[in-house]
Short mmCIF file of C-alpha atoms in Angstrom, two decimals:
data_model
loop_
_atom_site.label_atom_id
_atom_site.label_comp_id
_atom_site.label_asym_id
_atom_site.label_seq_id
_atom_site.Cartn_x
_atom_site.Cartn_y
_atom_site.Cartn_z
CA MET A 1 -4.22 38.26 -17.53
CA THR A 2 -0.79 38.94 -15.99
CA VAL A 3 1.51 40.41 -18.38
CA SER A 4 4.08 37.58 -19.33
CA TYR A 5 7.65 38.93 -20.40
CA THR A 6 9.58 35.83 -19.83
CA LYS A 7 10.09 35.17 -23.38
CA LYS A 8 11.49 38.79 -23.89
CA VAL A 9 14.21 37.99 -21.22
CA SER A 10 15.21 34.51 -22.02
CA ASP A 11 18.94 35.66 -21.65
CA CYS A 12 20.70 38.31 -20.04
CA LYS A 13 23.45 39.03 -22.49
CA GLY A 14 24.94 42.25 -23.22
CA PHE A 15 24.64 45.73 -21.45
CA GLY A 16 21.40 46.56 -20.13
CA SER A 17 19.37 43.44 -21.47
CA TYR A 18 16.27 44.33 -19.17
CA TRP A 19 16.06 47.78 -20.32
CA ARG A 20 13.78 46.64 -23.10
CA LEU A 21 11.17 46.11 -20.38
CA LEU A 22 11.14 49.84 -19.57
CA PHE A 23 9.56 50.71 -22.76
CA ARG A 24 6.25 48.68 -22.29
CA TRP A 25 3.08 50.39 -21.73
CA ARG A 26 0.66 47.52 -20.77
CA GLY A 27 1.04 46.65 -17.20
CA SER A 28 3.62 49.12 -16.66
CA LEU A 29 4.50 51.27 -13.78
CA TYR A 30 3.86 54.49 -15.89
CA LYS A 31 0.42 53.37 -16.70
CA LEU A 32 -0.48 52.87 -13.01
CA VAL A 33 1.20 56.08 -11.67
CA TRP A 34 0.74 58.91 -14.36
CA PRO A 35 -2.57 60.44 -13.15
CA ASP A 36 -0.96 60.83 -9.53
CA THR A 37 2.14 62.01 -10.97
CA ILE A 38 0.63 64.76 -12.99
CA VAL A 39 -1.50 66.05 -10.07
CA TYR A 40 1.67 65.90 -7.90
CA ILE A 41 3.78 67.88 -10.41
CA VAL A 42 0.85 70.55 -10.86
CA LEU A 43 0.51 71.18 -7.27
CA TYR A 44 4.34 71.38 -6.62
CA PHE A 45 4.80 73.93 -9.58
CA ILE A 46 1.63 76.12 -8.20
CA CYS A 47 3.39 76.32 -4.93
CA SER A 48 6.69 77.07 -6.53
CA MET A 49 5.23 79.90 -8.59
CA VAL A 50 3.56 81.44 -5.63
CA TYR A 51 6.58 81.33 -3.61
CA ARG A 52 8.72 82.86 -6.45
CA PHE A 53 6.29 85.55 -7.89
CA GLY A 54 3.27 86.13 -5.56
CA LEU A 55 4.59 86.80 -2.12
CA ASN A 56 6.75 89.72 -0.82
CA GLU A 57 9.87 89.52 1.22
CA MET A 58 8.20 88.93 4.60
CA GLN A 59 5.84 86.23 3.30
CA ARG A 60 8.76 84.53 1.64
CA ARG A 61 10.46 84.14 5.10
CA ILE A 62 7.27 82.70 6.56
CA PHE A 63 6.95 80.29 3.67
CA GLU A 64 10.60 79.28 4.07
CA GLN A 65 10.04 78.31 7.74
CA LEU A 66 6.74 76.53 6.84
CA SER A 67 8.68 74.50 4.18
CA LEU A 68 11.30 73.79 6.59
CA TYR A 69 8.94 72.37 9.12
CA CYS A 70 7.07 70.27 6.79
CA ASP A 71 10.19 68.66 5.49
CA TYR A 72 11.35 67.79 9.06
CA PHE A 73 8.24 66.19 10.15
CA ARG A 74 7.31 64.36 7.02
CA ASN A 75 10.40 62.33 7.27
CA LEU A 76 9.03 60.75 10.48
CA ILE A 77 6.27 58.87 8.61
CA PRO A 78 7.53 55.35 8.43
CA ILE A 79 6.35 54.90 4.69
CA SER A 80 9.10 52.22 3.68
CA PHE A 81 8.22 50.13 6.59
CA VAL A 82 4.39 50.31 5.99
CA LEU A 83 4.48 49.98 2.43
CA GLY A 84 6.85 47.13 2.46
CA PHE A 85 4.84 44.97 4.43
CA TYR A 86 1.56 45.74 3.08
CA VAL A 87 3.02 44.68 -0.28
CA SER A 88 4.33 41.53 0.93
CA VAL A 89 1.02 40.56 2.29
CA VAL A 90 -0.77 41.45 -0.84
CA VAL A 91 1.64 39.42 -3.23
CA ASP A 92 1.36 36.37 -0.92
CA ARG A 93 -2.33 36.62 -1.02
CA TRP A 94 -2.31 37.05 -4.86
CA TRP A 95 -0.55 34.04 -5.55
CA GLU A 96 -2.58 31.83 -3.22
CA GLN A 97 -5.59 32.91 -4.89
CA TYR A 98 -4.30 31.83 -8.24
CA LEU A 99 -3.53 28.48 -6.72
CA SER A 100 -7.02 28.21 -5.52
CA ILE A 101 -8.43 28.39 -9.22
CA PRO A 102 -10.02 24.82 -9.98
CA TRP A 103 -8.34 23.13 -12.94
CA PRO A 104 -10.43 19.89 -14.01
CA ASP A 105 -7.98 18.34 -16.29
CA ASP A 106 -7.10 15.45 -13.72
CA PHE A 107 -10.83 14.88 -13.14
CA ALA A 108 -11.11 14.65 -17.38
CA LEU A 109 -8.32 12.04 -17.40
CA LEU A 110 -9.68 9.82 -14.59
CA CYS A 111 -13.02 9.74 -16.57
CA THR A 112 -11.18 8.64 -19.51
CA THR A 113 -9.47 6.08 -17.67
CA TYR A 114 -12.20 4.43 -15.68
CA ILE A 115 -15.36 5.06 -17.69
CA ARG A 116 -14.96 2.99 -20.75
CA GLY A 117 -17.29 0.97 -22.79
CA PRO A 118 -18.77 0.27 -25.83
CA GLY A 119 -21.11 2.47 -27.86
CA GLU A 120 -22.00 6.11 -26.91
CA ARG A 121 -23.43 5.58 -23.49
CA ALA A 122 -19.82 5.74 -21.69
CA LYS A 123 -19.02 8.81 -23.91
CA SER A 124 -22.30 10.54 -23.05
CA ILE A 125 -21.43 9.81 -19.21
CA ARG A 126 -18.06 11.50 -19.57
CA ALA A 127 -19.52 14.48 -21.37
CA THR A 128 -21.96 15.01 -18.74
CA LEU A 129 -19.63 14.81 -15.80
CA ILE A 130 -17.24 17.22 -17.48
CA ARG A 131 -20.18 19.54 -18.23
CA TYR A 132 -21.12 19.53 -14.50
CA VAL A 133 -17.42 20.40 -13.50
CA ASN A 134 -17.20 23.27 -15.92
CA LEU A 135 -20.48 24.65 -14.88
CA THR A 136 -19.23 24.70 -11.37
CA CYS A 137 -16.28 26.91 -12.52
CA VAL A 138 -18.81 29.09 -14.22
CA LEU A 139 -20.91 29.77 -11.06
CA THR A 140 -17.80 30.40 -9.21
CA PHE A 141 -16.03 32.62 -11.37
CA SER A 142 -19.47 34.64 -12.03
CA ALA A 143 -19.52 35.25 -8.16
CA ILE A 144 -16.07 36.70 -7.84
CA SER A 145 -15.29 38.42 -11.27
CA PRO A 146 -17.04 41.38 -12.73
CA GLY A 147 -15.97 40.39 -16.34
CA VAL A 148 -17.45 37.00 -15.93
CA GLN A 149 -20.57 38.41 -14.37
CA LYS A 150 -20.99 40.42 -17.28
CA LYS A 151 -20.63 37.60 -19.75
CA PHE A 152 -23.05 35.15 -17.72
CA PRO A 153 -25.43 37.84 -15.91
CA SER A 154 -28.08 34.71 -15.58
CA TYR A 155 -28.85 31.21 -16.12
CA LYS A 156 -30.09 32.01 -19.59
CA GLU A 157 -26.59 32.82 -20.87
CA MET A 158 -25.23 29.77 -19.31
CA LEU A 159 -28.04 27.61 -21.20
CA GLU A 160 -27.06 29.23 -24.49
CA ALA A 161 -23.46 28.74 -23.95
CA GLY A 162 -23.95 24.87 -23.30
CA TYR A 163 -23.15 24.62 -19.79
CA LEU A 164 -26.93 23.94 -18.69
CA THR A 165 -29.85 22.05 -19.84
CA PRO A 166 -33.43 23.29 -19.21
CA GLN A 167 -33.96 20.80 -16.57
CA GLU A 168 -30.95 21.85 -14.83
CA GLN A 169 -31.75 25.56 -15.15
CA ARG A 170 -34.92 25.06 -13.44
CA ALA A 171 -33.48 23.16 -10.66
CA LEU A 172 -30.86 25.95 -10.12
CA GLU A 173 -33.70 28.62 -10.01
CA ILE A 174 -35.90 26.64 -7.65
CA GLN A 175 -32.74 26.28 -5.34
CA LYS A 176 -31.77 29.89 -5.47
CA GLY A 177 -35.32 30.93 -4.22
CA ARG A 178 -34.94 28.56 -1.43
CA THR A 179 -31.56 29.47 -0.09
CA SER A 180 -29.22 32.36 0.00
CA VAL A 181 -25.85 30.29 -0.06
CA ASN A 182 -23.83 30.13 -3.20
CA LEU A 183 -24.86 27.33 -5.49
CA CYS A 184 -21.63 26.57 -7.08
CA SER A 185 -21.20 23.17 -5.55
CA LEU A 186 -24.62 21.78 -6.53
CA PRO A 187 -23.32 20.49 -10.08
CA LEU A 188 -20.80 18.66 -8.12
CA MET A 189 -23.39 17.00 -5.98
CA TRP A 190 -25.06 16.09 -9.30
CA CYS A 191 -21.60 14.73 -10.45
CA CYS A 192 -21.13 12.45 -7.58
CA LYS A 193 -24.74 11.12 -8.07
CA LEU A 194 -24.02 10.21 -11.64
CA LEU A 195 -20.73 8.45 -10.60
CA GLU A 196 -22.56 6.30 -8.17
CA GLY A 197 -25.22 5.47 -10.79
CA SER A 198 -22.52 4.54 -13.19
CA ARG A 199 -20.75 2.38 -10.68
CA THR A 200 -24.05 0.50 -10.01
CA LEU A 201 -24.74 -0.03 -13.84
CA GLY A 202 -21.23 -1.26 -14.50
CA ASP A 203 -20.09 1.79 -16.57
CA LEU A 204 -17.47 2.82 -13.90
CA ARG A 205 -14.88 0.16 -13.94
CA ASP A 206 -14.17 -0.56 -10.46
CA ASP A 207 -14.55 0.86 -6.92
CA MET A 208 -11.07 2.24 -7.20
CA GLY A 209 -11.89 4.54 -9.84
CA LEU A 210 -15.10 5.42 -7.93
CA ARG A 211 -13.02 6.44 -5.24
CA LEU A 212 -10.49 8.34 -7.20
CA LEU A 213 -13.06 10.24 -9.14
CA VAL A 214 -15.03 11.26 -5.89
CA GLU A 215 -11.86 12.63 -4.34
CA GLU A 216 -11.08 14.71 -7.18
CA VAL A 217 -14.58 16.09 -7.24
CA CYS A 218 -13.95 16.96 -3.53
CA LYS A 219 -10.65 18.63 -4.53
CA LEU A 220 -12.47 20.81 -7.04
CA ARG A 221 -15.23 21.79 -4.47
CA ASP A 222 -12.57 22.79 -1.92
CA LYS A 223 -10.95 24.92 -4.67
CA ALA A 224 -13.91 26.70 -5.56
CA GLY A 225 -15.13 27.28 -2.07
CA MET A 226 -11.72 28.69 -1.38
CA LEU A 227 -12.18 31.35 -3.99
CA ILE A 228 -15.36 32.44 -2.66
CA ARG A 229 -13.92 32.78 0.67
CA TRP A 230 -10.74 34.72 -0.62
CA THR A 231 -13.33 37.16 -2.18
CA ASP A 232 -15.62 37.50 1.21
CA ILE A 233 -12.72 37.80 3.63
CA SER A 234 -10.43 40.76 2.43
CA ILE A 235 -7.12 42.47 4.04
CA PRO A 236 -8.42 44.43 7.05
CA LEU A 237 -9.84 47.62 5.88
CA VAL A 238 -7.97 49.47 8.71
CA TYR A 239 -4.54 48.31 7.27
CA THR A 240 -5.24 49.39 3.77
CA GLN A 241 -6.45 52.84 5.12
CA VAL A 242 -3.10 53.30 7.12
CA VAL A 243 -1.10 52.53 4.29
CA THR A 244 -3.11 54.77 1.88
CA MET A 245 -3.00 57.85 4.44
CA ALA A 246 0.65 57.38 5.12
CA CYS A 247 1.49 57.31 1.47
CA TYR A 248 -0.58 60.41 0.38
CA SER A 249 0.07 62.52 3.37
CA PHE A 250 3.85 61.92 2.98
CA PHE A 251 3.55 63.33 -0.64
CA PHE A 252 1.34 66.01 0.37
CA PHE A 253 3.71 67.62 2.75
CA SER A 254 6.57 67.01 0.47
CA VAL A 255 4.79 69.44 -2.04
CA LEU A 256 5.74 72.27 0.72
CA GLY A 257 8.60 70.37 2.20
CA ARG A 258 10.63 69.76 -0.85
CA GLN A 259 10.53 73.24 -2.26
CA PHE A 260 13.75 75.05 -3.42
CA LEU A 261 14.10 78.00 -1.31
CA ASP A 262 16.08 81.20 -1.49
CA PRO A 263 19.93 80.34 -1.61
CA SER A 264 20.84 83.62 -0.02
CA GLN A 265 19.27 82.63 3.23
CA HIS A 266 21.75 79.64 3.59
CA TYR A 267 19.34 76.87 4.78
CA ASP A 268 20.74 73.56 5.51
CA ASN A 269 20.75 71.58 2.36
CA ARG A 270 18.98 74.44 0.24
CA THR A 271 22.03 75.99 -1.16
CA ILE A 272 21.26 75.21 -4.87
CA ASP A 273 17.98 76.24 -6.67
CA PHE A 274 17.22 73.74 -9.41
CA PHE A 275 13.50 74.80 -9.88
CA VAL A 276 12.67 71.08 -11.11
CA PRO A 277 12.72 68.71 -8.30
CA ILE A 278 14.13 65.68 -9.94
CA PHE A 279 14.90 63.52 -6.86
CA THR A 280 11.43 64.38 -5.29
CA LEU A 281 9.94 63.25 -8.52
CA LEU A 282 11.75 59.89 -8.53
CA GLN A 283 10.98 59.43 -4.97
CA PHE A 284 7.26 59.86 -5.80
CA PHE A 285 7.63 57.63 -8.46
CA PHE A 286 8.87 54.83 -6.60
CA TYR A 287 6.68 55.10 -3.45
CA MET A 288 3.36 55.77 -5.43
CA GLY A 289 4.13 52.89 -7.80
CA TRP A 290 4.58 50.62 -4.71
CA LEU A 291 1.50 51.55 -3.51
CA LYS A 292 -0.15 51.15 -6.77
CA VAL A 293 1.23 47.43 -6.98
CA ALA A 294 -0.60 46.55 -3.88
CA GLU A 295 -3.72 48.09 -4.98
CA SER A 296 -3.97 46.31 -8.44
CA LEU A 297 -3.22 43.05 -6.73
CA VAL A 298 -5.61 43.17 -3.84
CA ASN A 299 -8.33 41.94 -6.03
CA PRO A 300 -6.77 39.90 -9.03
CA PHE A 301 -10.24 39.05 -10.40
CA GLY A 302 -11.06 42.50 -11.75
CA GLU A 303 -10.27 44.04 -15.05
CA ASP A 304 -6.74 45.56 -14.37
CA ASP A 305 -3.68 44.49 -16.64
CA ASP A 306 -2.20 41.95 -13.94
CA ASP A 307 -5.59 40.63 -13.05
CA PHE A 308 -6.42 36.94 -14.06
CA GLU A 309 -8.48 36.73 -17.14
CA LEU A 310 -10.92 34.12 -15.88
CA GLU A 311 -13.11 34.23 -19.10
CA SER A 312 -9.87 32.83 -20.94
CA ILE A 313 -9.50 30.24 -18.33
CA LEU A 314 -13.24 29.04 -18.61
CA GLU A 315 -12.84 28.63 -22.47
CA ARG A 316 -9.72 26.89 -21.84
CA HIS A 317 -11.24 24.54 -19.29
CA MET A 318 -14.36 23.58 -21.62
CA LYS A 319 -11.75 22.79 -24.71
CA MET A 320 -9.30 20.99 -22.66
CA THR A 321 -11.65 18.69 -20.53
CA TYR A 322 -13.58 17.58 -23.67
CA LEU A 323 -10.31 16.72 -25.28
CA LEU A 324 -8.93 14.88 -22.34
CA GLY A 325 -12.21 13.35 -21.44
CA ASP A 326 -12.32 11.57 -24.90
CA VAL A 327 -15.31 13.62 -25.85
CA THR A 328 -13.79 15.46 -29.04
CA PRO A 329 -13.23 13.07 -31.88
CA THR A 330 -9.51 12.29 -31.84
CA GLU A 331 -7.38 9.60 -33.54
CA ASP A 332 -5.69 7.29 -30.98
CA PRO A 333 -2.09 6.74 -31.85
CA LEU A 334 -2.10 3.32 -29.69
CA ALA A 335 -4.42 1.72 -32.11
CA THR A 336 -2.89 2.95 -35.61
CA CYS A 337 0.87 2.26 -35.12
CA ASP A 338 3.73 0.89 -33.10
CA ASP A 339 6.11 3.05 -30.96
CA LEU A 340 8.86 4.03 -33.33
CA ALA A 341 10.40 6.40 -31.11
CA TRP A 342 11.78 3.80 -28.83
CA GLU A 343 14.06 2.22 -31.45
CA LYS A 344 15.29 5.38 -32.33
CA LEU A 345 16.17 6.63 -28.82
CA CYS A 346 17.59 3.25 -27.70
CA PRO A 347 18.67 1.11 -30.63
CA GLY A 348 19.10 -2.44 -30.01
CA VAL A 349 17.91 -2.60 -26.37
CA LEU A 350 15.03 -5.03 -27.19
CA THR A 351 16.82 -7.09 -29.60
CA VAL A 352 18.57 -10.24 -29.02
CA PRO A 353 21.19 -11.34 -31.37
CA ALA A 354 20.34 -14.37 -33.24
CA THR A 355 23.83 -15.81 -33.08
CA ASP A 356 23.88 -15.51 -29.29
CA THR A 357 22.56 -18.93 -28.34
CA SER A 358 25.39 -20.12 -25.95
CA PHE A 359 23.17 -19.60 -22.90
CA LEU A 360 20.53 -22.06 -24.46
CA SER A 361 22.72 -25.26 -23.74
CA ASP A 362 23.56 -24.06 -19.99
CA LEU A 363 20.07 -23.73 -19.38
CA ALA A 364 19.10 -27.11 -20.99
CA ARG A 365 21.97 -28.80 -18.68
CA VAL A 366 20.64 -27.20 -15.55
CA ASP A 367 17.15 -28.23 -16.23
CA GLN A 368 18.26 -31.77 -16.81
CA ILE A 369 20.32 -31.88 -13.75
CA ARG A 370 17.41 -30.55 -11.68
CA GLN A 371 15.04 -33.31 -13.02
CA ASN A 372 17.50 -35.86 -11.98
CA GLY A 373 17.44 -34.46 -8.33
CA ALA A 374 20.84 -32.83 -8.58
CA SER A 375 21.86 -29.98 -6.06
CA TYR A 376 24.16 -27.01 -6.98
CA HIS A 377 27.23 -26.58 -4.87
CA ARG A 378 29.96 -24.14 -4.28
CA THR A 379 33.55 -25.41 -4.01
CA GLU A 380 36.78 -23.63 -3.24
CA ASN A 381 40.19 -24.21 -4.50
CA VAL A 382 42.63 -25.07 -1.65
CA ASN A 383 46.19 -25.41 -2.57
CA ARG A 384 49.47 -25.85 -0.35
CA ASN A 385 49.50 -22.16 0.41
CA ASP A 386 45.93 -22.55 2.11
CA LEU A 387 47.21 -25.53 3.77
CA LYS A 388 50.02 -23.84 5.40
CA ARG A 389 47.61 -21.38 7.10
CA ASN A 390 46.46 -24.25 9.40
CA HIS A 391 42.70 -24.15 8.73
CA ASP A 392 41.27 -26.12 11.56
CA VAL A 393 38.58 -28.55 10.66
CA HIS A 394 36.56 -29.41 13.72
CA ARG A 395 33.64 -31.57 13.98
CA GLY A 396 30.50 -29.66 13.93
CA SER A 397 32.23 -26.29 13.22
CA SER A 398 32.99 -24.25 10.01
CA PRO A 399 36.47 -23.68 8.52
CA SER A 400 38.22 -20.50 9.48
CA ARG A 401 39.15 -18.27 6.44
CA ASP A 402 41.78 -15.34 6.24
CA VAL A 403 39.49 -12.63 5.34
CA THR A 404 42.48 -10.14 4.87
CA ARG A 405 43.73 -12.20 1.81
CA PRO A 406 42.23 -10.82 -1.27
CA CYS A 407 40.39 -13.17 -3.37
CA SER A 408 40.01 -13.41 -7.02
CA ARG A 409 37.29 -15.03 -9.14
CA ALA A 410 39.76 -17.60 -10.53
CA ASP A 411 40.13 -19.12 -6.95
CA ASP A 412 36.42 -20.10 -7.00
CA GLN A 413 34.83 -22.96 -9.04
CA GLU A 414 31.10 -23.88 -9.00
CA THR A 415 30.58 -27.62 -9.25
CA LEU A 416 27.20 -29.49 -9.77
CA VAL A 417 27.44 -32.87 -7.52
CA ILE A 418 24.81 -35.65 -7.92
CA PRO A 419 23.98 -37.11 -4.63
CA ASN A 420 23.93 -40.76 -4.16
CA SER A 421 22.56 -43.16 -1.39
CA GLN A 422 25.83 -43.83 0.26
CA PRO A 423 25.85 -43.38 4.13
CA LYS A 424 27.85 -40.48 5.39
CA PRO A 425 31.17 -41.23 7.12
CA ASP A 426 31.39 -40.72 10.79
CA ARG A 427 35.18 -40.04 11.18
CA LEU A 428 35.20 -36.75 8.84
CA ASP A 429 32.80 -33.92 8.87
CA LEU A 430 32.60 -32.38 5.30
CA PHE A 431 31.57 -28.86 4.93
CA TRP A 432 29.25 -27.78 1.96
CA GLU A 433 27.36 -24.64 0.92
CA GLU A 434 24.25 -25.25 -1.09
CA VAL A 435 23.25 -22.71 -3.66
CA ASP A 436 19.63 -22.14 -4.84
CA LEU A 437 19.01 -23.21 -8.56
CA SER A 438 15.70 -21.44 -8.89
CA PRO A 439 14.69 -19.72 -12.01
CA GLN A 440 15.29 -16.19 -10.22
CA ARG A 441 19.06 -16.60 -10.76
CA SER A 442 19.88 -16.31 -14.46
CA THR A 443 23.76 -17.49 -15.00
CA PRO A 444 26.09 -18.91 -12.64
CA ARG A 445 29.17 -16.83 -11.85
CA GLY A 446 31.74 -19.33 -12.82
CA SER A 447 32.05 -22.52 -15.13
CA ILE A 448 29.81 -25.31 -14.55
CA ASN A 449 31.34 -29.05 -14.14
CA LEU A 450 29.58 -32.11 -13.84
CA VAL A 451 31.55 -34.28 -11.16
CA CYS A 452 30.16 -37.91 -11.22
CA PRO A 453 32.67 -40.52 -9.65
CA PRO A 454 32.10 -44.16 -11.08
CA THR A 455 31.12 -45.15 -7.67
CA LEU A 456 28.31 -42.78 -7.40
CA SER A 457 24.65 -43.74 -8.36
CA THR A 458 23.03 -41.43 -10.43
CA SER A 459 19.49 -43.06 -9.82
CA PRO A 460 16.94 -40.78 -8.51
CA ALA A 461 15.26 -43.33 -6.34
CA THR A 462 17.10 -42.33 -3.06
CA THR A 463 18.23 -38.69 -2.50
CA PRO A 464 19.64 -38.15 0.59
CA THR A 465 19.67 -34.70 2.29
CA ASN A 466 23.41 -34.45 2.09
CA PRO A 467 25.68 -35.66 -0.72
CA THR A 468 28.85 -37.73 0.21
CA LEU A 469 31.97 -38.51 -1.37
CA PRO A 470 33.36 -42.09 -2.22
CA PRO A 471 35.50 -44.19 0.12
CA PHE A 472 38.90 -42.33 1.23
CA THR A 473 42.11 -43.77 0.18
CA GLU A 474 45.55 -42.93 1.29
CA VAL A 475 47.45 -40.15 -0.56
CA ALA A 476 50.93 -40.81 -1.27
CA PRO A 477 53.44 -38.28 -0.29
CA GLU A 478 54.81 -37.70 -3.63
CA GLU A 479 51.36 -36.73 -4.76
CA LEU A 480 51.90 -33.66 -2.38
CA SER A 481 54.51 -32.29 -4.70
CA LYS A 482 52.38 -32.21 -7.69
CA PRO A 483 50.92 -28.86 -8.83
CA CYS A 484 47.27 -28.24 -7.70
CA VAL A 485 44.68 -28.86 -10.49
CA ASN A 486 41.12 -28.08 -10.53
CA GLN A 487 39.53 -31.33 -9.69
CA THR A 488 38.11 -33.38 -6.75
CA ARG A 489 40.45 -35.89 -5.04
CA ASP A 490 39.97 -38.32 -1.97
CA ILE A 491 41.45 -36.97 1.17
CA ARG A 492 42.95 -38.84 4.12
CA LEU A 493 43.26 -37.57 7.79
CA ARG A 494 46.63 -38.02 9.47
CA GLY A 495 46.15 -38.80 12.93
CA ALA A 496 42.88 -38.95 15.01
CA GLY A 497 41.03 -36.98 17.04
CA GLU A 498 39.49 -33.62 17.21
CA ASP A 499 42.56 -31.69 16.48
CA SER A 500 43.30 -33.33 13.32
CA ARG A 501 44.84 -31.39 10.45
CA LEU A 502 43.90 -31.63 6.60
CA GLU A 503 47.09 -32.08 4.79
CA GLY A 504 47.54 -33.37 0.83
CA VAL A 505 44.22 -32.11 0.02
CA VAL A 506 43.72 -30.60 -3.48
CA ASN A 507 40.29 -28.88 -4.34
CA PRO A 508 38.19 -30.86 -1.69
CA THR A 509 34.55 -30.65 -1.85
CA TYR A 510 33.66 -29.55 1.63
CA LEU A 511 30.33 -31.13 3.03
CA GLN A 512 28.61 -29.46 6.19
CA ASP A 513 25.88 -30.83 8.20
#
């Protein structure tokens, strides 16, 4: 499996917090490049010993010219570009292959949700469905992974491991002799047939569950087929050959080109003789390690340190699906105790105080008024300042209002008016706004007042569409100087005609056609 080190670097505090990763061997760069590094060092020092102790003066000059020539032309190889693009393609492909691995957890959860019933029949159906899905994973992994192939070389080992029954083993062997295609999808076909039969017999809850389960089976088949295609279709061989030849030829010529030459000859950049090529070894270490990363990730289903351990994934699939599929005996927490965590996290959210019963009387009053045929209206307090704004009241039109003046909740009052059977007066249009008293609305926004003049009839025998006010009376001039109170009073129009103005009105209830 891919070497995990995230827990080791959970924080980056201090100096050199990532240095601890440099001293790990499994999955490390040293483990990949040490054979090539040893070969390179041996070849380099052989050439160095021959140059220093095995050649005469004339032969040394020839060797020096050859070294300068190799050093010049080896720099023309675009090794950084070739390696960078190749490793990028390989890493993207490596991650896509991991995402293509089938994970049957969702299928097991859907089986638990939709295949329920008394007795052992539903449990047996779930166990069979889960076994078919795991058998598909075994057949797929054994076709692409040498490790799984060693563990399950034939159907006999799958039978012994519990993935197959003798009848299913014979069916697979017969189909293998008839066709050359991979049989990893055959158990999924058995799975779909079993789902269809379970729906017919009523073991599957509904058609929606059948649809979801079949869709999940198709997703698993797509992923299994994608893994097979990833293995069959590789990165073009010519590209792999180009990268390998470029990298190895670069360092082959560096064995001659990076030799330390005689400083007395005053060659460019060859004035010091260190004997040990430190920077050349670092260059080899990095470039060769870059190539080894690509080589180890080209096929992530092998046996390298960074390859996917499909054997462990198969074992995990079997245990997890049998657990989520409600096949393994488990204790149901929903059937044994209540959810105590909710009260700990959110105390008092679901509790209504026993002393808070004020809303009950309001609801009872509203229900009583609704039974008597009452309508719920909204009225506005109109004081003398409002009258000075010359709000025109025309017949058949709504009163204008200064929207720039800030309003407060104290200016509004909500009133319950019980309609009567009196006819509507013809000389004045009254405006009203009806508000729904359906159960969706919880509590009114203001106080609720019952306004029922003595002259109004509360009998529900006749309920006109629009409620009306009692007959109008003349308003005395001295009444206008009194402060406004929150009550309904009679109003009288001064003058006649369409352009009449409202004067001396204190908190009227506007009624509109």
